[in-house]
Short mmCIF file of C-alpha atoms and ligand atoms in Angstrom, two decimals:
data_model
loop_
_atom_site.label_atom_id
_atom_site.label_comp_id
_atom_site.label_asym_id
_atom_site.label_seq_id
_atom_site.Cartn_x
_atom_site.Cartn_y
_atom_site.Cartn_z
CA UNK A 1 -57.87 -11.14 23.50
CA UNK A 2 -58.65 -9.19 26.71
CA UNK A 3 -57.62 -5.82 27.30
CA UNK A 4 -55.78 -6.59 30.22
CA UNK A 5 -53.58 -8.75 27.94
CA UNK A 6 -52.93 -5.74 25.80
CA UNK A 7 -50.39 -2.81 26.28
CA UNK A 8 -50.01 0.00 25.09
CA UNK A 9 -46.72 2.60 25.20
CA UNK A 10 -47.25 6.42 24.83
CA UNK A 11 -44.24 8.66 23.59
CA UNK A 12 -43.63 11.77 22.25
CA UNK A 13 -42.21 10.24 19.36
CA UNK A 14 -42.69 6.88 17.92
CA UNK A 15 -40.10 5.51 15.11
CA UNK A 16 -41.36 2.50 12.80
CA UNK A 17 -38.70 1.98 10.42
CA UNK A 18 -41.20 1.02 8.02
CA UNK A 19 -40.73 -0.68 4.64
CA UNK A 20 -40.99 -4.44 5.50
CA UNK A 21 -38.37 -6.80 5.06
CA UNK A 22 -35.62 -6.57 2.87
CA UNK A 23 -32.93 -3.63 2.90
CA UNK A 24 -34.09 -0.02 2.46
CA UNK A 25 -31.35 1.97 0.29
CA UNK A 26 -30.96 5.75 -1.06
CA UNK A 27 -33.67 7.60 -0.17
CA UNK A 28 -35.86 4.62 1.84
CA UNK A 29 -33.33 4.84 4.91
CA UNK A 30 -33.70 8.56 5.85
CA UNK A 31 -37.86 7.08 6.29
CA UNK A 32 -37.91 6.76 9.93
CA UNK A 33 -42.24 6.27 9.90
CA UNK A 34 -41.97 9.39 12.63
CA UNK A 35 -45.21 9.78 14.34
CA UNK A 36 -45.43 12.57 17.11
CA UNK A 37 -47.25 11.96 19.79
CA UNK A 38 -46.92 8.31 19.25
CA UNK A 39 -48.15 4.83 20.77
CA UNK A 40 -47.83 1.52 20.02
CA UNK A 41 -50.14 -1.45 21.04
CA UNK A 42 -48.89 -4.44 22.23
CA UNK A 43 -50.51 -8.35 22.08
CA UNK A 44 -49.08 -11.57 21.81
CA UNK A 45 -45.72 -10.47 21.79
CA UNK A 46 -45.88 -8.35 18.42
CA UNK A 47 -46.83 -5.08 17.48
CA UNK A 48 -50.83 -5.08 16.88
CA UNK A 49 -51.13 -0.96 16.17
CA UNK A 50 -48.95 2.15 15.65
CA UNK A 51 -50.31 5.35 15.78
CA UNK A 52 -51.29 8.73 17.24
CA UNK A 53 -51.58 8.51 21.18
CA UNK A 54 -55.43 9.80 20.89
CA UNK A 55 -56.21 6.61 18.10
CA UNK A 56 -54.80 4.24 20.39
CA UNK A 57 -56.64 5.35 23.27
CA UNK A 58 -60.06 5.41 21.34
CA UNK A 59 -59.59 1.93 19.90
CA UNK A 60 -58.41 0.36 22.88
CA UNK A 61 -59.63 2.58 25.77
CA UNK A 62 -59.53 -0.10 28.57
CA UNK A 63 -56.49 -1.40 27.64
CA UNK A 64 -53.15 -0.53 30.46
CA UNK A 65 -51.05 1.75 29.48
CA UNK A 66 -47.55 2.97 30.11
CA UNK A 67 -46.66 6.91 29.87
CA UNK A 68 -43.47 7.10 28.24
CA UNK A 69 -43.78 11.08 27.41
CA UNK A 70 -40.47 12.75 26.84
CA UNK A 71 -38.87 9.48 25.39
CA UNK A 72 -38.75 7.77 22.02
CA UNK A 73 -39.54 4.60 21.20
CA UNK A 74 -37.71 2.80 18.16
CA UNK A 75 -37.07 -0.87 16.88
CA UNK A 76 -34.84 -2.77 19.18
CA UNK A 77 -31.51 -1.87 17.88
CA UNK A 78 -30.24 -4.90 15.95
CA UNK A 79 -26.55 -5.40 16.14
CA UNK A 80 -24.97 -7.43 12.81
CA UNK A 81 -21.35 -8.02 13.85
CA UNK A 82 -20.01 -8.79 17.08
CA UNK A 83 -17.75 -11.05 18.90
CA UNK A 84 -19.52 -11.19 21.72
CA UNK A 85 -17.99 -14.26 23.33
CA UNK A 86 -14.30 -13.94 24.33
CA UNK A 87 -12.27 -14.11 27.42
CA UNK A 88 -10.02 -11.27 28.39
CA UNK A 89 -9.88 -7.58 27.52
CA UNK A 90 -6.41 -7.10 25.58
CA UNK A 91 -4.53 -3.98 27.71
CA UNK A 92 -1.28 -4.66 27.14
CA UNK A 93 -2.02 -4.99 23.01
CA UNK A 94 -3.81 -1.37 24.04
CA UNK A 95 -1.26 0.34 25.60
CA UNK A 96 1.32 -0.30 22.85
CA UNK A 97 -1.21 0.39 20.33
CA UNK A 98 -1.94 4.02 22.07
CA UNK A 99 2.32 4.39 21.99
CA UNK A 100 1.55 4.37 18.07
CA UNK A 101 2.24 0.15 17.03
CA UNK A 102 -0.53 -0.79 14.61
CA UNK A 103 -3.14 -3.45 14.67
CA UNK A 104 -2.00 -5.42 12.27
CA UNK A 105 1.48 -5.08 13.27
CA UNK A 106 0.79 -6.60 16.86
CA UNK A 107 -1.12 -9.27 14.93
CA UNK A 108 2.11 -9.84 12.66
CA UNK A 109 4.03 -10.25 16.30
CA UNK A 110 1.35 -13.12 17.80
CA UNK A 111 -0.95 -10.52 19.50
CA UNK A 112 -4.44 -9.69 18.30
CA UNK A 113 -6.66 -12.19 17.28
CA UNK A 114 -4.51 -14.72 18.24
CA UNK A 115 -3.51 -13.45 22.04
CA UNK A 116 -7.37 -14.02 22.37
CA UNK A 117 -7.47 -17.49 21.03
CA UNK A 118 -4.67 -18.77 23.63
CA UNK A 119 -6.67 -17.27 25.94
CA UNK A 120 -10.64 -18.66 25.19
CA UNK A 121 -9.03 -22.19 24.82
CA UNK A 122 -7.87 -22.01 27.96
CA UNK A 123 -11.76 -21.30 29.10
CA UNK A 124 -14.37 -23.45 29.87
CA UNK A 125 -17.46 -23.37 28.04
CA UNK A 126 -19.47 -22.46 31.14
CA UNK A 127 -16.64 -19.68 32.17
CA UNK A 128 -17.42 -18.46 28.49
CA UNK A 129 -21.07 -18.46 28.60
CA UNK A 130 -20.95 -16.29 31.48
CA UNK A 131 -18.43 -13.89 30.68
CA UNK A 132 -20.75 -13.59 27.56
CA UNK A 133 -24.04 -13.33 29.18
CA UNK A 134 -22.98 -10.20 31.54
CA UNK A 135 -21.79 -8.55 27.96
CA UNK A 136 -24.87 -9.49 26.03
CA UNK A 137 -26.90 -7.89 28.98
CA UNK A 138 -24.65 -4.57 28.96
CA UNK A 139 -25.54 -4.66 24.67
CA UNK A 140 -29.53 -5.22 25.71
CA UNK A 141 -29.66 -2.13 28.34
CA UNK A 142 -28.04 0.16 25.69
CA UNK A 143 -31.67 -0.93 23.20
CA UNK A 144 -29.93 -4.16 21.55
CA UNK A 145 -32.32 -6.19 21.21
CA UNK A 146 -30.81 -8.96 18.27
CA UNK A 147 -27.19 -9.48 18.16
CA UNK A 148 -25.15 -11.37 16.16
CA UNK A 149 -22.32 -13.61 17.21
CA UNK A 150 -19.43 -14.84 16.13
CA UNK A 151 -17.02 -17.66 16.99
CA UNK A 152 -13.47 -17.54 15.70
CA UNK A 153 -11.19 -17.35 18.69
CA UNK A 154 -11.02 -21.18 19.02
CA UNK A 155 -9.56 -22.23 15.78
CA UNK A 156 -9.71 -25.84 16.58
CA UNK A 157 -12.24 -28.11 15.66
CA UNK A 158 -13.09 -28.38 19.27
CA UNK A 159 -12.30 -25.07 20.13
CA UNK A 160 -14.56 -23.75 17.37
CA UNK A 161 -17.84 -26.01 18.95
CA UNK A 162 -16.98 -25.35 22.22
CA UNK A 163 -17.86 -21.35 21.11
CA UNK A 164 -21.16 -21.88 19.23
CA UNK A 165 -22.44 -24.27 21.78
CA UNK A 166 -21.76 -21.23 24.02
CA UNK A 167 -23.89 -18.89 21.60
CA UNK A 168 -26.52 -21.66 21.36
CA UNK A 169 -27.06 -22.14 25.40
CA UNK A 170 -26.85 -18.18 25.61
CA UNK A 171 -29.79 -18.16 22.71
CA UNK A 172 -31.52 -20.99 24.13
CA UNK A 173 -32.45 -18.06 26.90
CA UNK A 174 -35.57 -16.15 26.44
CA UNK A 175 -34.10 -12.56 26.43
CA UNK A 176 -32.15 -11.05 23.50
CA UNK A 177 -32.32 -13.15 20.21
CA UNK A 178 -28.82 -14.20 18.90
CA UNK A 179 -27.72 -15.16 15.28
CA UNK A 180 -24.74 -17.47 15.17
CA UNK A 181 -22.22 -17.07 12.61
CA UNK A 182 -18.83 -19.55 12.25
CA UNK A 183 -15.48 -17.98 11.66
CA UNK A 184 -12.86 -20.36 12.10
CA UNK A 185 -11.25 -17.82 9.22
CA UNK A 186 -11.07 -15.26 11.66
CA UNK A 187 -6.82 -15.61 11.95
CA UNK A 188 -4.42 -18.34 10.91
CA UNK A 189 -3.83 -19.60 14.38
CA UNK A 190 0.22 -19.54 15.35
CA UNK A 191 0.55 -23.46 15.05
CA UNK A 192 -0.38 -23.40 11.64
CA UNK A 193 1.82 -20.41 10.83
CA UNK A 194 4.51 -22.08 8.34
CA UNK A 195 1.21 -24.26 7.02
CA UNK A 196 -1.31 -21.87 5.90
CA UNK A 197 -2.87 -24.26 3.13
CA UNK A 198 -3.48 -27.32 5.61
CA UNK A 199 -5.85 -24.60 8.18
CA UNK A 200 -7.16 -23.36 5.23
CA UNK A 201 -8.65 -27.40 4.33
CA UNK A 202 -9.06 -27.79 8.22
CA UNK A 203 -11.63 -25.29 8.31
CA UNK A 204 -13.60 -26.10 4.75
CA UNK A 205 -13.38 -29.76 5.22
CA UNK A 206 -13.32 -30.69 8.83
CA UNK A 207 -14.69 -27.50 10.57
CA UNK A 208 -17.31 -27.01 8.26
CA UNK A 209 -19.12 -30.33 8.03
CA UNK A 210 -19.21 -30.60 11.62
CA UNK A 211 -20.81 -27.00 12.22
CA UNK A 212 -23.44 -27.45 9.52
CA UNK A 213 -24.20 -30.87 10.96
CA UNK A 214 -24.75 -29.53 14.40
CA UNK A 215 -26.31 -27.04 12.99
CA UNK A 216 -24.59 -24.31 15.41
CA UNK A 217 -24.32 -21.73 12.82
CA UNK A 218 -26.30 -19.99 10.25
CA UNK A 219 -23.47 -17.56 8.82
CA UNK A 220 -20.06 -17.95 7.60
CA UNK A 221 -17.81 -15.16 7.71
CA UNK A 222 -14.08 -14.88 6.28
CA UNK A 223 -11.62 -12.32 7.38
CA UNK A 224 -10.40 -11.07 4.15
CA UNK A 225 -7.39 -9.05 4.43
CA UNK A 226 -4.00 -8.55 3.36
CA UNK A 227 -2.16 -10.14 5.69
CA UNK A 228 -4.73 -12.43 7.26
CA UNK A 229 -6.91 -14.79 4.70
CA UNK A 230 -6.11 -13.88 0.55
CA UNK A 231 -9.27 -13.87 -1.81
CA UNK A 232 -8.06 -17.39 -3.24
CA UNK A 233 -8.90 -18.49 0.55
CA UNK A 234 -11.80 -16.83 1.06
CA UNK A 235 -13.01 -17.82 -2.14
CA UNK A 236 -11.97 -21.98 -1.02
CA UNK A 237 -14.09 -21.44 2.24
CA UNK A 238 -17.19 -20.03 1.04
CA UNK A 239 -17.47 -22.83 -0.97
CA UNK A 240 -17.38 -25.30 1.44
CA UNK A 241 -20.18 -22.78 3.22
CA UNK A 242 -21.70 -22.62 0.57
CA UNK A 243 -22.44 -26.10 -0.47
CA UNK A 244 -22.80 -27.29 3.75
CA UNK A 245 -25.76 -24.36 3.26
CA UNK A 246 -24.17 -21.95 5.77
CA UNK A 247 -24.73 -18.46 4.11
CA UNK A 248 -21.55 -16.36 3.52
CA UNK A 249 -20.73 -12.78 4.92
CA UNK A 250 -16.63 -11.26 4.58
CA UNK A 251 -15.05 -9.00 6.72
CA UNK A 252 -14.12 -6.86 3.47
CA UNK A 253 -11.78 -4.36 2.57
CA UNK A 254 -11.20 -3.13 6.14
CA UNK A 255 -7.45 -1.61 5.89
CA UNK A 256 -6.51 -2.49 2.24
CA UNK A 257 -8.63 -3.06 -1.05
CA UNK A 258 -8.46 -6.58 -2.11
CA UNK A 259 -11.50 -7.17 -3.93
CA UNK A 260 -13.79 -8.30 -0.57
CA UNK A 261 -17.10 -6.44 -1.47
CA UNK A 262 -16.39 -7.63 -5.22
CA UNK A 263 -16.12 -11.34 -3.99
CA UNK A 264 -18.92 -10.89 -1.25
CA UNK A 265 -21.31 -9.80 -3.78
CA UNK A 266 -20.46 -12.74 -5.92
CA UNK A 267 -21.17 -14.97 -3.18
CA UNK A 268 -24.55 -13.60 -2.87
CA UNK A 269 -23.37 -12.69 0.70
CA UNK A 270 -25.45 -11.08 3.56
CA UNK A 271 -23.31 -9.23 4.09
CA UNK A 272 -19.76 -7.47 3.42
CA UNK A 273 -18.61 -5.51 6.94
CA UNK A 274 -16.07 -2.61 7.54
CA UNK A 275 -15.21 -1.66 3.89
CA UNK A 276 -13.00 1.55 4.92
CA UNK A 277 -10.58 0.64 1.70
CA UNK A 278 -14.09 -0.75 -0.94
CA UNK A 279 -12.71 0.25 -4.71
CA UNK A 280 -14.84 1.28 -6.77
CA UNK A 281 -15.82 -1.49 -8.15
CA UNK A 282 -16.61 -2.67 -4.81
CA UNK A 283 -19.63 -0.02 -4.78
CA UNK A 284 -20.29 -1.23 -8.11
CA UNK A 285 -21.02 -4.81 -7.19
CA UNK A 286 -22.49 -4.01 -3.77
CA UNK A 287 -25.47 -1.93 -5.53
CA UNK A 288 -26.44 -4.48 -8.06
CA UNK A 289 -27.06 -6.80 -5.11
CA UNK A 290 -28.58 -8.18 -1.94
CA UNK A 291 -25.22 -7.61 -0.13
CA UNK A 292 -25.71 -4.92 2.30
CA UNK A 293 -22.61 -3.57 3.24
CA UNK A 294 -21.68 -3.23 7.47
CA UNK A 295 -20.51 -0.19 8.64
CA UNK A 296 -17.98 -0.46 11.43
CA UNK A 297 -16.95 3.21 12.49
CA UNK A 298 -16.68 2.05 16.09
CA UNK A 299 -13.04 0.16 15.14
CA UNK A 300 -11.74 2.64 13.13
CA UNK A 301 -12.18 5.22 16.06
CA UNK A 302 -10.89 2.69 18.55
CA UNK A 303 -7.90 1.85 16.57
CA UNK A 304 -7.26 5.40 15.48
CA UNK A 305 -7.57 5.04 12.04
CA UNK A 306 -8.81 7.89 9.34
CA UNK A 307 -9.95 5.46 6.49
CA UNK A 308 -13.74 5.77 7.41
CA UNK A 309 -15.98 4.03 4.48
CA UNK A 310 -17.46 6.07 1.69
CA UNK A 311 -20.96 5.95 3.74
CA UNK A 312 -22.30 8.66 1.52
CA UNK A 313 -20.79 7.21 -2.00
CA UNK A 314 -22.34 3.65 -0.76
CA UNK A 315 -25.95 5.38 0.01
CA UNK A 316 -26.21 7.63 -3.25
CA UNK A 317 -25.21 4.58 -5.65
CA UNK A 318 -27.98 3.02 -4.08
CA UNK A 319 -25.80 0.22 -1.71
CA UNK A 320 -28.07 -0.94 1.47
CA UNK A 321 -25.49 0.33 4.73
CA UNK A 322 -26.20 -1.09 8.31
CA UNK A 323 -24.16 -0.02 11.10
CA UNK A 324 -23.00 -2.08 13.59
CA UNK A 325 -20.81 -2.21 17.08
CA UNK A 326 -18.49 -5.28 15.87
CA UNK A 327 -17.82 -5.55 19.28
CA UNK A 328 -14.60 -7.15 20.45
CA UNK A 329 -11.71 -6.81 22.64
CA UNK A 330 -9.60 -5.68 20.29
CA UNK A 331 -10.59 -3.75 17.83
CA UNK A 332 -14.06 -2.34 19.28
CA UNK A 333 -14.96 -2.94 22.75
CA UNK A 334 -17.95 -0.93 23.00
CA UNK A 335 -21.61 -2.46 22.84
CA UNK A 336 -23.13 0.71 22.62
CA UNK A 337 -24.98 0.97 19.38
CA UNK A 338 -25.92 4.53 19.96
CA UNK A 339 -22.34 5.97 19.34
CA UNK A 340 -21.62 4.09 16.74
CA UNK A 341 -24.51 5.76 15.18
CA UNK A 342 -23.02 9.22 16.80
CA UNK A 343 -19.88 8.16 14.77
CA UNK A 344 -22.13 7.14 11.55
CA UNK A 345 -22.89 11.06 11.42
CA UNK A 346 -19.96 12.61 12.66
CA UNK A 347 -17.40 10.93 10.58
CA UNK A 348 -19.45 8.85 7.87
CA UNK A 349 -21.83 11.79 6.75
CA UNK A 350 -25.12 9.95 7.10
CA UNK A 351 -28.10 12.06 9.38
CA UNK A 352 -29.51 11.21 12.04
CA UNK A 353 -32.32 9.52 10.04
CA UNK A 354 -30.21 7.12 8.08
CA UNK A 355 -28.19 5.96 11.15
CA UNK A 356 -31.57 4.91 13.29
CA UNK A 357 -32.91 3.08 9.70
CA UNK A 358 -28.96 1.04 9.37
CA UNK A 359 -29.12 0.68 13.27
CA UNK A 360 -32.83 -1.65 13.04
CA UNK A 361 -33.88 -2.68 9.59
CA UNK A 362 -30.89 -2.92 7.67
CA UNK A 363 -28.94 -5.04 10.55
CA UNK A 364 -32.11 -7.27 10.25
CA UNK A 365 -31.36 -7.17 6.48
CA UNK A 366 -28.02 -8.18 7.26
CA UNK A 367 -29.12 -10.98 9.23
CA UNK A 368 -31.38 -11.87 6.65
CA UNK A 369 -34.31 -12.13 9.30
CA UNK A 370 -37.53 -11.38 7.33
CA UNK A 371 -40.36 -11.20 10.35
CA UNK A 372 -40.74 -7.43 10.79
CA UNK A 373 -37.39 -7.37 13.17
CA UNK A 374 -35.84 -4.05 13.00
CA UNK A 375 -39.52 -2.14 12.61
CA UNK A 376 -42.29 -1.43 14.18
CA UNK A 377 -45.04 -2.21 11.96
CA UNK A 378 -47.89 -3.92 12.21
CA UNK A 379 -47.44 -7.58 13.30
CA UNK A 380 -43.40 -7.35 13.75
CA UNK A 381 -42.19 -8.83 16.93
CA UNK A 382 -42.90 -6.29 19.63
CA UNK A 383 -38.93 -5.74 20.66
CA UNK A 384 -38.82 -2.18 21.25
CA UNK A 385 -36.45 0.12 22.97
CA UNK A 386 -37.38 3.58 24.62
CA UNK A 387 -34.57 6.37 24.60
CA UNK A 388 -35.14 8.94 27.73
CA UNK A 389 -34.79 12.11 24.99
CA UNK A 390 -38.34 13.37 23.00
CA UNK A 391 -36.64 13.66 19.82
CA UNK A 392 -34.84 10.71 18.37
CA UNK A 393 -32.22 12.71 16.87
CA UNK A 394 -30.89 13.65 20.41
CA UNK A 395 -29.60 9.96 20.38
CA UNK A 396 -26.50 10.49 18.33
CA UNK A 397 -26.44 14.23 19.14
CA UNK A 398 -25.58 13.76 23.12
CA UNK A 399 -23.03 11.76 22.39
CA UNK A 400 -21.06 9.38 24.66
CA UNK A 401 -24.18 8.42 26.68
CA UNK A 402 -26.47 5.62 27.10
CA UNK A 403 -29.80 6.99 26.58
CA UNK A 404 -31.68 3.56 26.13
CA UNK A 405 -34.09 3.75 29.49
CA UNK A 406 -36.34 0.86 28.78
CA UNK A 407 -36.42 -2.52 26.61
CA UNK A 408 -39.59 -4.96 25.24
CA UNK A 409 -38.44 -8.34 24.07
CA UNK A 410 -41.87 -10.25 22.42
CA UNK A 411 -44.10 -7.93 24.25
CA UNK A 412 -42.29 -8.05 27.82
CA UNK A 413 -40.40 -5.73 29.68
CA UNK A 414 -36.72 -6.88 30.53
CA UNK A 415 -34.96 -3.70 31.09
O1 NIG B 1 -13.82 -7.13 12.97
N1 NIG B 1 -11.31 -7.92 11.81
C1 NIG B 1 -11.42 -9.00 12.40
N2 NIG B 1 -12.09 -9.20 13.52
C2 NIG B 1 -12.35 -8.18 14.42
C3 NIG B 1 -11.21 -7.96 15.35
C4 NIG B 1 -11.17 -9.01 16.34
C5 NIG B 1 -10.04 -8.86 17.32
O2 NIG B 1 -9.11 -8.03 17.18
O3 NIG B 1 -10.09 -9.64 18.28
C6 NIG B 1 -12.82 -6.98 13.68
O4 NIG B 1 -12.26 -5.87 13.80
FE1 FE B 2 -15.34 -8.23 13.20
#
């Protein structure tokens, strides 16, 4: 290794998220590994130091370096839930919901989910990839560095492929790292209406086989909920996951209790996401297991919803919380990772701290990706992003803003 091959990035503060892979929880994710006066070295696309500015500079004097004084440098943010890859925005569904019609009432009339799945099989998968790639690049320039991505806005067999080969070609590039998750039991699509049972056996024994065999997918994720798929579902489709060795997540519990965190948990799931309406029991199950539990407050402040999730129960029983943007168009069209975690201490009670931790290494929990992602120690991947404020607190405090000024993917600059 030559110094020239080297880097090294000098802040006022530095933010290393430490505690290795695996889920921090209770008083692990307030430890943000703050170091003042902060750099970290950079070699082979992974992080080869962290420390004080005047340590770096003796033990690797000739090496470049890039002033980054009056910023903050943290993990990449890694983003657990998103449906990153639809067609349209959904105004119309907005503008009636702002005149006071609910979500899932708009659902109940054909909108929602569904007014996006006429549209994307309409789409090409080219017209799809792009539309996707110009969002995924808004996500990276506000410090997203990992993203995960769903499908479920085909719900066709086809449909469904024609979605995660999307997600594959846009991972295939060589900028932000995707993780592909299959949710043809995102919505029981309108032709199947009157014939719930037969999409339910579409998706766990045609859908599934064919995802797992192509291997487009390494999640499966079930939308839960009163009204959309019942536990009995849920329960028939994570088996099929399950034994096609897809590993289960559940959008849980978002609106209405109905036992999601309870069944994710049993599942062994990655993850359970939302939880606004988790029962006791929920927090029960979630903190006698690996399941860390998704924190969404980006929807509920889009759809203008109160029932924010019981951040501060979930933390002090000892649950692992991520936050994430579950980007979509109709429920949370915002990429910006920062105010969800604005949101996470506004209207969920966590500090500033605990947001940063569940914005990096707890998605990467989430994702179940164990090779330093989400942190900044020694020998993770060197994705970093640099926030144009000198205390990392200002990130959720100035609200509203993008404050991400700089991005490191593997060691190279692509923002
Ligand atoms: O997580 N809840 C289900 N899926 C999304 C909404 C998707 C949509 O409305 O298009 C969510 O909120
Ligand atoms: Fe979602």
């Amino acid at each position: 290794m030559t110094e020239s091959e080297r880097l090294v990035l000098q802040a006022t503060q530095v933010l290393t998220c430490p505690g290795g892979a695996g889920a921090r929880r209770g008083d692990a994710l307030s430890n943000v590994g703050l170091v003042e006066d902060g750099a970290v070295a950079i070699a082979d696309g992974r992080v080869e130091a962290v420390g004080k500015k005047a340590e770096l500079r003796d033990r690797f004097p000739d090496a470049p370096r890039v002033d980054l004084s009056g910023c903050v440098l943290s993990p990449g943010l890694i983003d657990s839930h998103t449906h990153a890859v639809f067609g349209a925005w959904r105004l119309d569904e907005y503008e009636l919901r702002c005149a006071g019609v609910p979500y899932m009432e708009i659902a109940k009339r054909g909108g929602g989910i569904n007014a996006s799945v006429a549209d994307l099989r309409r789409r090409s998968e080219e017209e799809l990839v792009q539309l996707a790639r110009g969002r995924l690049r808004r996500m990276l320039e506000h410090g997203t560095t990992t993203a995960e991505v769903k499908s479920g806005y085909g719900l066709t067999l086809e449909d469904e492929l024609k979605m995660l080969r999307a997600i594959r070609t846009l991972s295939d590039e060589d900028w932000i790292d995707i993780v592909p998750t299959f949710l043809g039991a995102h919505s029981i699509p309108s032709e199947y209406k009157e014939r719930r049972a037969e999409y339910v056996e579409l998706v766990a024994q045609q859908m599934m086989p064919a995802v797992a065999e192509s291997r487009l997918a390494i999640f499966c994720d079930v939308f839960m909920e009163p009204g959309v798929f019942t536990p009995g579902e849920t329960r028939r489709i994570l088996e099929s996951a399950v034994g096609h060795g897809l590993v289960p997540r559940i959008h849980a519990d978002e609106f209405e209790s109905s036992g999601g965190a309870e069944l994710a948990c049993e599942f062994g799931a990655a993850s359970a996401d939302h939880l606004g309406a988790v029962s006791d029991s929920g927090i029960a199950a979630l903190a006698d297991s690996g399941t860390v539990a998704t924190l969404l407050p980006g929807t509920l402040l889009f759809l203008g919803k109160e029932g924010y999730p019981p951040a501060r129960k979930l933390i002090d029983r000892g649950v692992a919380v991520a936050l994430a943007t579950d980007f979509n168009p109709g429920s949370s069209p915002t990429v910006n990772l920062q105010v969800v975690m604005s949101l996470a201490c506004s209207r969920l009670s966590m500090s500033p701290a605990e947001a940063f931790v569940a914005a990096t290494a707890n998605g990467a929990a989430a994702l179940r990706l164990s090779d330093g992602s989400g942190t900044l120690e020694v020998g993770a991947p060197a994705d970093i992003a640099a926030f144009g404020v000198p205390d990392y607190r200002l990130v959720p405090y100035l609200y509203g803003t993008n404050h991400c000024v700089a991005v490191w993917k593997r060691g190279r600059r692509i923002h």
